[in-house]
XYZ file of C-alpha atoms in Angstrom:
724
model
C 56.383 184.035 58.769
C 58.349 182.880 61.233
C 56.568 180.798 64.036
C 55.997 182.410 67.255
C 58.943 181.245 69.684
C 58.048 180.740 73.183
C 59.590 180.924 76.218
C 59.209 178.266 78.692
C 60.701 177.861 82.144
C 62.184 174.457 83.234
C 59.349 173.187 85.651
C 57.273 173.569 82.156
C 60.360 171.964 80.239
C 60.039 168.651 82.383
C 56.510 168.773 82.195
C 56.660 169.346 78.239
C 59.170 166.419 78.326
C 56.910 163.888 80.299
C 54.000 164.677 77.636
C 55.738 165.081 74.467
C 55.169 162.078 71.977
C 58.904 160.923 70.793
C 58.748 158.931 67.793
C 62.447 159.646 67.867
C 65.069 157.948 69.972
C 67.402 160.637 71.668
C 70.745 159.016 72.382
C 72.897 162.410 73.535
C 73.140 166.005 74.172
C 74.396 168.129 71.742
C 75.691 171.673 73.415
C 76.369 174.848 71.602
C 77.154 178.367 71.986
C 75.827 181.288 69.763
C 79.296 183.122 69.976
C 77.539 185.975 68.286
C 74.834 186.997 69.508
C 76.854 187.434 73.071
C 74.762 187.570 75.840
C 74.720 191.480 75.975
C 73.393 191.414 72.077
C 70.583 189.260 73.112
C 67.172 190.722 71.957
C 64.749 188.393 72.953
C 62.327 187.245 70.832
C 63.814 189.540 67.579
C 67.224 187.402 68.242
C 65.259 184.041 67.772
C 63.461 185.265 64.402
C 66.998 186.746 63.324
C 68.381 183.088 63.734
C 65.451 181.393 62.450
C 65.654 183.041 59.326
C 69.470 182.938 58.895
C 68.831 179.191 59.530
C 65.702 178.770 56.749
C 66.665 181.696 54.309
C 70.486 181.479 53.898
C 71.104 177.864 54.834
C 67.705 176.576 53.071
C 66.984 174.593 56.337
C 63.219 173.435 56.634
C 63.619 174.747 60.048
C 65.526 176.525 63.130
C 68.797 174.031 63.602
C 68.460 173.701 67.389
C 65.349 172.295 69.698
C 66.018 174.536 72.523
C 67.835 178.101 72.673
C 68.751 179.025 76.720
C 69.055 182.950 77.141
C 71.199 184.685 79.652
C 68.239 184.719 82.186
C 67.833 181.253 82.047
C 64.574 181.153 79.758
C 64.113 178.026 77.269
C 63.096 179.242 73.964
C 61.574 176.422 71.995
C 63.054 175.605 68.612
C 62.593 172.655 65.603
C 60.141 169.933 66.116
C 62.027 167.562 68.919
C 60.935 164.148 66.293
C 63.587 165.677 63.946
C 66.925 165.640 63.725
C 68.718 168.874 64.544
C 71.889 170.456 62.377
C 74.152 170.635 64.897
C 77.380 168.712 63.428
C 78.539 166.978 60.400
C 77.836 163.673 60.818
C 76.375 163.898 64.068
C 72.674 164.538 63.187
C 71.442 161.266 63.620
C 67.963 160.533 61.905
C 64.089 160.568 62.122
C 64.801 157.587 64.333
C 67.722 158.146 66.369
C 69.957 160.898 67.245
C 70.928 163.860 69.801
C 68.730 166.660 71.477
C 70.442 169.741 70.495
C 70.493 173.423 72.293
C 72.184 176.489 71.690
C 73.120 178.713 74.865
C 73.417 182.418 74.154
C 76.407 184.061 74.418
C 80.347 183.794 73.892
C 81.623 181.568 76.199
C 85.165 181.665 74.758
C 87.786 182.352 77.504
C 87.996 185.905 78.583
C 84.557 186.761 77.673
C 80.762 186.192 78.799
C 80.411 183.771 81.706
C 78.654 180.747 81.883
C 77.125 181.448 85.025
C 73.885 182.393 87.553
C 70.452 181.411 86.072
C 71.959 180.660 82.497
C 73.999 177.777 83.984
C 71.344 176.524 86.317
C 69.493 175.928 83.598
C 71.957 174.262 81.024
C 72.202 171.949 83.819
C 68.683 171.325 84.819
C 67.909 170.746 80.787
C 70.838 168.616 79.953
C 69.783 166.303 83.500
C 66.105 166.047 82.682
C 66.904 165.079 79.035
C 69.004 162.184 80.174
C 67.275 161.275 83.202
C 63.875 161.177 80.502
C 65.783 158.797 78.258
C 68.452 157.080 80.562
C 71.376 158.378 79.528
C 74.176 159.004 81.550
C 75.478 162.332 82.163
C 79.042 161.771 79.342
C 76.124 161.239 76.738
C 76.744 165.264 77.147
C 78.735 166.337 73.667
C 80.258 169.400 73.113
C 80.438 171.097 69.422
C 84.179 170.666 69.633
C 84.140 167.257 69.976
C 82.415 166.622 66.763
C 84.158 169.343 64.760
C 87.282 171.786 64.959
C 85.617 174.776 66.534
C 85.858 176.064 70.071
C 81.922 175.889 70.795
C 80.888 175.911 73.254
C 83.449 178.049 74.405
C 86.840 177.301 75.815
C 85.907 178.787 78.986
C 83.269 176.051 79.490
C 85.097 172.954 81.380
C 83.643 169.689 80.124
C 84.814 167.783 83.098
C 83.530 170.346 85.219
C 79.816 170.486 83.258
C 79.864 166.968 83.410
C 80.516 166.409 87.323
C 77.510 169.296 87.785
C 75.392 167.575 85.897
C 75.493 164.589 87.794
C 75.018 166.219 91.242
C 71.875 167.881 89.291
C 70.685 164.197 88.280
C 71.187 163.222 91.469
C 68.744 166.425 92.759
C 66.615 165.534 90.641
C 65.959 161.593 91.710
C 65.885 162.694 95.412
C 63.042 165.402 94.950
C 61.434 162.479 92.546
C 61.409 160.649 96.211
C 60.685 162.876 98.551
C 56.523 163.297 99.536
C 55.011 166.199 98.031
C 52.941 168.413 100.169
C 49.298 168.454 99.076
C 48.101 171.234 96.851
C 45.381 173.806 98.398
C 42.934 172.483 95.909
C 42.383 170.075 93.251
C 43.619 172.573 90.125
C 45.607 175.319 91.161
C 45.643 178.315 89.125
C 49.676 177.762 88.648
C 49.040 174.048 87.568
C 45.966 175.359 84.879
C 48.697 177.730 83.588
C 51.383 175.602 83.447
C 49.420 172.946 81.439
C 48.040 175.621 78.635
C 51.403 176.577 78.354
C 52.609 173.094 77.739
C 49.886 172.037 75.111
C 50.957 175.769 73.161
C 54.359 174.167 73.391
C 52.949 170.734 71.739
C 51.343 172.673 69.326
C 54.264 174.464 68.374
C 56.716 172.034 68.358
C 54.677 169.998 66.016
C 53.521 172.338 63.412
C 53.520 171.689 59.708
C 56.780 172.553 58.278
C 57.459 173.527 54.315
C 58.559 170.355 52.124
C 61.752 169.725 51.846
C 64.784 167.806 53.299
C 68.018 168.780 54.870
C 71.927 167.241 54.351
C 73.141 165.142 56.786
C 76.420 167.331 57.071
C 74.145 170.385 57.993
C 76.127 172.427 60.687
C 74.957 175.444 62.905
C 77.280 178.257 62.346
C 76.752 181.702 63.240
C 80.119 183.430 61.487
C 77.829 184.749 58.704
C 74.789 185.686 61.043
C 77.090 187.546 63.294
C 78.092 190.252 60.661
C 74.167 190.049 59.593
C 73.000 190.544 63.085
C 75.928 193.534 63.874
C 74.730 195.212 60.816
C 70.728 194.341 61.435
C 70.334 192.907 58.063
C 68.007 190.214 58.386
C 66.366 189.142 55.487
C 62.493 188.731 55.208
C 62.053 186.757 52.200
C 63.678 183.308 50.610
C 66.119 184.001 48.038
C 65.560 183.872 44.384
C 66.477 180.427 42.758
C 69.228 182.007 41.172
C 70.621 183.285 44.871
C 69.872 179.917 46.168
C 72.196 178.299 44.023
C 75.236 180.688 44.996
C 74.874 179.396 48.529
C 77.037 175.736 48.100
C 79.334 174.025 50.353
C 82.223 175.273 48.403
C 81.201 178.844 47.594
C 81.401 178.228 43.869
C 78.677 179.956 42.204
C 76.898 178.078 38.947
C 79.387 180.036 36.667
C 82.483 179.039 38.121
C 81.093 175.370 38.727
C 80.320 175.516 34.549
C 83.482 176.825 33.566
C 84.901 173.712 35.993
C 82.909 171.075 34.244
C 85.678 170.898 31.550
C 88.414 169.657 33.808
C 86.193 167.455 36.537
C 85.300 164.017 37.029
C 83.661 163.885 40.128
C 83.559 160.292 41.683
C 81.810 159.064 44.671
C 83.084 155.546 46.432
C 84.636 154.829 42.822
C 81.565 155.607 40.430
C 80.238 158.702 38.844
C 78.688 160.699 41.573
C 74.616 161.451 41.126
C 74.731 163.449 44.292
C 75.495 166.572 46.336
C 77.266 169.955 45.148
C 78.323 168.734 42.031
C 77.510 165.746 39.522
C 79.110 163.971 37.006
C 78.148 161.624 34.309
C 79.789 159.656 31.667
C 78.289 162.306 29.283
C 80.271 164.465 30.854
C 83.950 162.675 30.635
C 82.639 162.259 26.414
C 82.206 166.061 26.285
C 85.986 166.637 27.609
C 87.292 164.293 25.520
C 84.647 164.661 21.898
C 84.609 168.827 22.823
C 86.773 170.169 25.199
C 90.111 168.948 24.253
C 89.810 168.805 20.311
C 88.939 172.776 21.012
C 92.081 173.217 23.294
C 94.354 171.333 20.786
C 92.953 173.037 17.604
C 94.238 176.393 19.480
C 97.446 175.481 19.839
C 100.553 176.744 18.048
C 101.395 174.058 15.205
C 103.718 171.461 16.321
C 103.176 172.509 20.109
C 101.947 169.195 21.975
C 98.788 169.298 24.325
C 100.208 168.799 27.969
C 96.994 166.743 29.925
C 97.792 166.622 33.511
C 95.322 164.066 35.698
C 95.294 165.339 39.016
C 94.194 163.649 42.148
C 93.761 164.942 45.643
C 94.271 163.302 49.030
C 91.844 160.827 50.479
C 91.064 163.280 53.633
C 89.012 165.641 51.343
C 85.184 166.455 51.176
C 83.676 167.355 47.930
C 83.483 170.620 48.346
C 87.040 171.154 49.466
C 87.916 168.848 46.116
C 85.845 171.891 44.176
C 87.827 174.499 45.656
C 91.351 172.983 45.100
C 90.331 172.481 41.684
C 88.972 175.766 41.542
C 92.515 177.351 42.737
C 94.585 175.047 40.583
C 92.957 174.794 37.271
C 93.073 178.631 35.672
C 96.746 178.477 36.848
C 97.498 175.054 34.923
C 95.844 176.637 32.221
C 97.806 180.077 31.897
C 100.681 177.759 31.803
C 99.242 175.871 28.917
C 98.635 172.777 30.890
C 95.015 171.299 30.304
C 94.312 169.525 33.719
C 92.086 167.133 34.563
C 91.180 166.803 38.064
C 89.498 163.730 39.841
C 87.256 165.151 42.802
C 86.929 161.565 44.617
C 84.689 161.463 47.210
C 85.878 158.762 49.423
C 82.357 157.349 51.085
C 84.894 157.736 54.860
C 81.945 157.452 57.857
C 83.991 159.656 59.739
C 87.531 161.381 59.338
C 90.545 160.704 61.024
C 90.974 164.100 62.692
C 87.236 164.022 64.249
C 88.860 160.359 65.705
C 91.601 162.092 66.769
C 89.384 164.875 68.811
C 87.450 162.120 69.918
C 90.445 160.532 71.678
C 91.457 163.395 72.935
C 88.272 164.893 74.282
C 87.485 161.761 75.917
C 90.932 161.367 77.704
C 90.803 165.130 79.119
C 87.150 164.621 80.397
C 88.342 161.847 82.298
C 91.348 163.802 83.581
C 93.482 161.375 82.123
C 96.346 163.671 82.219
C 96.565 167.812 81.475
C 99.711 167.837 79.267
C 98.982 166.897 75.343
C 102.465 166.121 73.737
C 104.604 164.112 71.420
C 104.546 161.526 74.713
C 100.953 160.751 74.565
C 101.547 159.488 70.263
C 101.379 155.989 71.184
C 98.156 156.268 73.413
C 96.670 157.879 70.241
C 97.950 155.168 68.316
C 95.700 152.918 70.551
C 93.403 154.547 70.549
C 92.460 155.315 66.858
C 93.017 151.618 66.290
C 90.884 150.561 69.057
C 88.395 153.068 67.090
C 88.651 150.978 63.744
C 90.766 153.771 61.884
C 92.551 150.954 60.021
C 88.676 149.957 58.482
C 88.481 153.507 57.914
C 91.732 153.964 55.897
C 90.908 150.584 54.254
C 87.470 151.851 53.229
C 89.149 155.066 51.358
C 91.774 152.619 49.743
C 88.919 150.999 48.738
C 87.334 153.764 46.906
C 90.240 154.470 44.681
C 90.481 150.583 43.708
C 86.615 150.674 42.817
C 87.102 153.881 40.361
C 89.581 151.859 38.156
C 87.525 148.486 38.374
C 85.466 147.699 34.945
C 82.645 149.662 36.302
C 84.429 152.879 37.939
C 83.989 156.181 36.636
C 88.410 156.032 36.318
C 88.157 153.223 34.259
C 86.081 154.982 31.655
C 87.871 158.041 31.685
C 91.241 155.577 30.792
C 88.875 153.998 28.135
C 88.227 157.349 27.095
C 91.536 158.847 26.703
C 93.133 155.818 25.045
C 90.468 156.917 22.284
C 91.684 160.024 22.067
C 95.407 159.452 22.020
C 94.922 156.944 18.981
C 93.027 159.654 17.271
C 95.506 162.634 17.768
C 98.874 160.657 18.034
C 102.152 162.119 19.050
C 100.287 165.585 19.526
C 99.363 164.625 22.896
C 101.674 164.563 26.264
C 99.981 162.826 29.285
C 101.165 163.923 32.845
C 99.782 163.020 36.571
C 100.040 164.432 39.933
C 98.724 162.917 43.285
C 99.160 164.403 46.627
C 98.885 162.284 49.796
C 96.286 159.630 49.259
C 95.865 160.439 45.494
C 99.335 158.193 44.790
C 97.021 155.406 45.820
C 94.487 156.657 43.359
C 96.706 157.242 40.699
C 98.313 153.370 41.751
C 94.874 152.123 40.310
C 94.186 155.021 37.597
C 97.723 154.799 35.660
C 97.933 150.793 35.612
C 94.064 151.314 33.906
C 95.235 153.346 31.446
C 98.107 151.949 30.367
C 96.436 148.471 29.967
C 94.230 150.821 27.404
C 97.328 151.040 25.381
C 97.460 155.062 26.102
C 101.183 156.260 25.023
C 103.567 156.704 28.035
C 103.140 159.340 30.925
C 106.242 161.482 30.717
C 106.001 162.603 33.959
C 104.576 161.101 37.194
C 104.363 163.759 40.622
C 103.561 162.615 44.265
C 103.017 165.301 47.046
C 103.697 163.545 50.103
C 102.652 160.229 48.980
C 100.656 158.008 51.789
C 100.598 154.728 49.629
C 102.506 151.855 51.054
C 105.406 150.948 49.781
C 104.637 147.252 48.710
C 101.998 148.953 46.972
C 103.909 150.536 45.140
C 106.186 148.730 44.325
C 103.764 145.944 43.114
C 101.545 148.301 40.960
C 103.798 151.282 39.714
C 107.344 150.475 40.169
C 107.710 148.405 37.348
C 106.078 151.104 35.301
C 108.261 153.848 36.106
C 111.269 154.308 33.224
C 111.588 155.034 29.859
C 109.504 152.405 27.622
C 108.049 151.127 30.493
C 104.496 153.144 30.894
C 105.779 156.285 32.905
C 109.156 158.195 32.254
C 109.915 159.900 35.680
C 109.052 160.182 39.212
C 109.399 163.186 41.347
C 108.326 162.942 44.602
C 107.734 165.847 46.911
C 107.874 165.271 50.845
C 109.441 166.141 54.073
C 112.407 164.993 55.650
C 112.356 163.060 58.890
C 112.509 166.182 61.349
C 109.814 168.093 59.476
C 107.970 165.168 59.430
C 108.223 164.778 62.956
C 107.598 168.147 63.823
C 104.419 168.096 62.178
C 101.092 167.103 63.759
C 97.493 165.892 63.277
C 94.957 168.177 64.327
C 96.789 169.259 67.270
C 96.817 166.475 68.655
C 99.071 163.590 67.387
C 102.458 165.276 67.492
C 103.824 163.712 64.328
C 102.351 164.009 60.909
C 100.094 161.759 59.083
C 102.146 159.774 57.399
C 103.624 158.653 60.435
C 99.819 157.676 61.678
C 99.490 155.879 58.667
C 102.815 154.120 59.300
C 102.281 153.122 63.489
C 98.289 152.671 63.277
C 96.288 152.935 59.925
C 97.552 149.584 58.219
C 96.917 146.442 59.259
C 99.988 146.063 60.504
C 102.218 148.782 62.821
C 105.296 150.301 61.240
C 104.200 149.645 57.655
C 106.328 151.407 54.955
C 105.254 154.218 53.402
C 106.677 156.120 50.506
C 106.480 159.634 51.885
C 108.509 159.042 54.775
C 112.212 159.508 54.511
C 112.482 155.847 56.742
C 111.077 154.022 54.335
C 112.272 155.376 51.598
C 116.216 154.641 52.639
C 115.253 151.371 53.981
C 114.379 149.740 50.656
C 117.364 149.923 48.128
C 115.146 149.152 45.263
C 113.413 152.429 46.002
C 116.489 154.297 47.048
C 117.928 153.412 43.520
C 114.780 155.112 41.616
C 114.748 158.236 43.611
C 118.859 158.675 43.492
C 119.688 157.701 46.917
C 121.597 155.084 45.931
C 125.547 154.180 45.139
C 124.604 155.468 41.467
C 122.291 158.465 41.335
C 122.783 158.368 37.480
C 120.739 155.750 36.538
C 117.907 156.925 38.680
C 114.086 157.216 36.913
C 113.347 159.360 39.511
C 113.555 162.345 42.272
C 112.977 162.965 45.595
C 112.444 166.649 46.712
C 113.217 167.204 50.453
C 110.958 169.960 51.855
C 111.967 172.056 53.467
C 114.403 172.677 50.521
C 117.315 175.518 50.472
C 116.199 176.640 47.279
C 112.698 178.253 47.224
C 112.322 178.491 43.349
C 113.422 176.243 40.622
C 112.755 172.925 39.985
C 113.276 170.987 42.825
C 111.607 173.555 45.781
C 109.466 172.688 48.404
C 108.623 174.954 51.477
C 105.714 172.820 52.901
C 106.080 172.081 56.580
C 102.849 170.167 56.778
C 101.500 167.634 55.352
C 98.293 169.039 54.078
C 100.190 171.974 52.391
C 102.006 171.061 49.436
C 99.453 171.421 47.128
C 99.200 174.913 48.068
C 102.708 175.244 48.644
C 104.272 177.835 45.800
C 107.418 176.557 45.254
C 106.100 173.006 45.052
C 103.715 173.549 42.632
C 105.749 176.287 40.579
C 108.358 172.948 40.313
C 105.703 170.601 39.557
C 104.455 172.748 36.917
C 108.324 173.298 35.162
C 108.726 169.450 35.417
C 105.467 169.451 33.331
C 106.504 171.973 31.006
C 109.771 171.088 31.084
C 111.490 174.157 31.681
C 114.817 174.902 33.490
C 115.510 176.774 36.948
C 115.735 180.472 35.763
C 112.965 180.031 32.947
C 109.900 181.750 33.055
C 106.140 180.328 34.058
C 103.020 181.583 35.447
C 104.151 181.548 39.148
C 101.383 180.316 41.553
C 100.500 181.953 44.736
C 99.049 180.037 47.132
C 98.244 180.568 50.751
C 100.915 178.990 52.269
C 101.295 175.303 53.965
C 97.986 174.375 55.070
C 97.353 173.587 58.685
C 96.016 170.027 59.114
C 93.318 171.261 61.230
C 91.539 171.802 57.491
C 90.991 168.121 57.181
C 90.011 166.922 60.267
C 86.408 167.778 59.572
C 86.016 167.618 55.522
C 83.473 165.148 55.072
C 80.337 166.059 52.800
C 78.191 163.697 54.259
C 75.932 161.693 52.096
C 71.765 161.875 52.612
C 72.362 157.691 52.972
C 74.159 158.418 56.267
C 71.319 160.034 57.974
C 70.225 156.739 58.999
C 73.259 155.653 60.856
C 74.518 157.347 64.000
C 77.934 159.114 63.794
C 78.611 159.109 67.442
C 78.498 155.157 67.151
C 82.373 154.356 66.877
C 80.842 150.484 65.972
C 79.271 152.162 63.289
C 82.439 153.220 61.562
C 83.550 149.354 61.486
C 79.793 148.807 59.911
C 80.141 150.854 56.781
C 83.629 151.871 56.321
C 85.152 148.730 54.932
C 82.787 148.380 51.924
C 81.388 152.371 51.465
C 78.211 151.422 49.308
C 74.705 152.201 49.530
C 73.232 148.828 50.470
C 76.118 148.106 53.061
C 75.349 151.576 54.844
C 71.592 150.943 54.761
C 71.582 147.739 56.329
C 73.029 148.944 59.516
C 69.831 148.553 61.719
C 69.160 149.588 65.445
C 71.493 148.065 68.163
C 70.043 146.535 71.467
C 71.257 145.089 74.823
C 70.489 143.432 77.553
C 72.721 144.167 80.883
C 72.329 141.955 84.004
C 74.073 142.545 87.392
C 72.966 140.441 90.572
C 75.171 141.275 93.639
C 72.774 140.298 96.129
C 72.360 136.439 96.248
C 70.795 134.290 99.112
C 72.185 132.807 101.791
C 75.175 134.790 102.703
C 76.545 134.528 99.244
C 76.500 138.715 98.449
C 78.766 140.075 95.754
C 79.558 143.528 95.046
C 80.161 145.718 91.655
C 78.150 143.419 89.681
C 75.255 145.728 89.438
C 77.543 148.463 88.953
C 79.268 146.903 86.222
C 76.059 146.292 84.577
C 75.245 150.103 85.160
C 78.559 150.902 83.484
C 77.913 148.641 80.176
C 74.463 150.240 79.843
C 75.688 153.553 79.682
C 78.766 153.138 77.762
C 76.744 151.194 75.097
C 74.575 153.805 75.092
C 77.525 156.535 74.307
C 78.036 154.320 71.571
C 74.614 154.580 69.914
C 72.798 151.597 71.184
C 69.251 152.255 71.972
C 68.469 152.538 75.881
C 69.703 149.102 77.092
C 67.417 146.935 79.167
C 68.437 146.519 82.993
C 67.956 143.728 85.048
C 69.039 144.237 88.373
C 69.139 142.176 91.846
C 65.902 140.592 92.361
C 64.330 141.603 89.076
C 66.863 139.355 87.169
C 65.488 136.172 87.936
C 65.601 133.379 85.602
C 62.115 133.791 84.004
C 62.941 137.771 83.437
C 66.079 137.203 81.794
C 65.429 134.432 79.404
C 62.078 136.633 79.196
C 64.086 139.614 77.594
C 66.413 137.384 76.129
C 63.185 135.687 73.842
C 62.151 139.304 73.596
C 65.691 140.529 71.832
C 65.620 137.533 69.732
C 61.918 138.241 68.466
C 62.458 141.943 67.760
C 65.916 141.223 65.508
C 64.159 141.797 62.174
C 65.734 142.481 58.899
C 66.846 146.700 59.338
């Protein structure tokens, strides 16, 4: 049965905050809107039960996602235990030790819909101010859902800067009220106070009720789109689904039958090793089954004399496990219809943050400070500086390290290479090898292909790169010497946008050029590092120009570049993608690759790929399926990115402990030697460190900051600094 959701007011909430036994440190306040129900659709307790049912039955979470729900009249409805991390936004939920306080505001606050006003707005301000005051947080520790995910939540009609200013005013009013003398009560135990205490006792009992055993993924994220449909049709489940139905509710949306059909074509890697967690697990035994059973069966049903065309595909590096599974699901059947046996590497990269999330953070912080109301190409240099300051090069390096580990002696891709070698040795010239990589998939293949060739597999007949994100110097070192007849890879086809389309692309609607330009300008250790997919880099390198037919004698080329958008939209050399992320779903591109793999001419018939067109980059800005170990790290901390991205291993992540600080500011020196600004600086440092995931910093100001007090607090910091 669902809990009896209790409604309290702001005064009771303040008392509850003071009395609740917090075992979890609150370091931020997350604000959402329900979208559906809207304010007019809210039906009190029944709506809370419906949301609870959706979260616990459909999403299989232990409890309702939010700690608190604020209704249209300003009432506060209790939710999950305040000592449990919320299901707020991917990578930002915290853990049992520290994290955000998360609330939902009932309504659709996108522009033109419900207004956030009246008693509801006052309740929102009161909740934020009181939580922040209780934990010594700055007003800027308020986080909108849209700053953490590609959504409009808590509504485009809600202005962040304005709300933070109002929170600051509310905080000041609370501070002033706490210093004002209060009138004596008529009696020691007035009825109102007794009722309030009873309400708080009941609230504590509800919040700390025993929950069913279970655990929630770190990427849990409240999403009411499906719930909206249930609400509008009044379909609310009353019991948990059967195990079979529960297995269907996966991140990728693929059912057990679909995943089972994909298993002969998938190798799932996490940080380079076989993935033992998440939605889809791979083992060495699964790879053995591909080469011992599935490939021989495919080979045996081919017409006599026809080769087994085996294609190895690697998706981009900013793709989650669930998105990688969806890409494979879209492609695999089509490849098989064309007589090609595909093997897809779904390589979870272990990224602590995605670039899209970093870009969104850059933008939200700038807009919150009214830096500018213009967001166009003139801001690109600012974004480049910002993502470097947020340690994006370390994140990018961590992704590349995953590809390198995969081909190392203990890596999953190395195991595939060894089994491929055995298979090819057994079946000889009946096997024909091909490879294709999209974006950072080119980096993956720069390690996998040499590993396979070192195991003496036959030469790859073709290699196809779609908008490759590999460095030119890495390509020259690892792949260029192997391209050409008899050298390891017979030919290379490179599909990428010309410079005009590259500059007309964008990253998450914030950086006004393509991802390749962001890598070129900001993500590698050195600025303006040449990238294989950029026209400016290709034409600047004579060896690459000769390889791809851009030099003086195209007849000597062992490769070809196909510029998008091409004049033709069909044939062997067609590509119409207008975004970096769109190549793997662009029908002309995929059909051109298929014709080249099959050895077909422009007019020859194939089973045509029908994609959804060029996918906007918004799709990769929040596509990390967070591994469970990351629940122990505060994803709101930019410095946490540094700690985990370079070596994305469980041991590295688990070693990240708490962050503590002592901030000292002294203005009031005796003897006419007063200073100004030191106390303000110390407070600002404390606020800033809090937003970066530090425990509430210790402040010593003016007279509190004696020599003995400073030494005492430094000694305490050292004494508390133990393993973990």
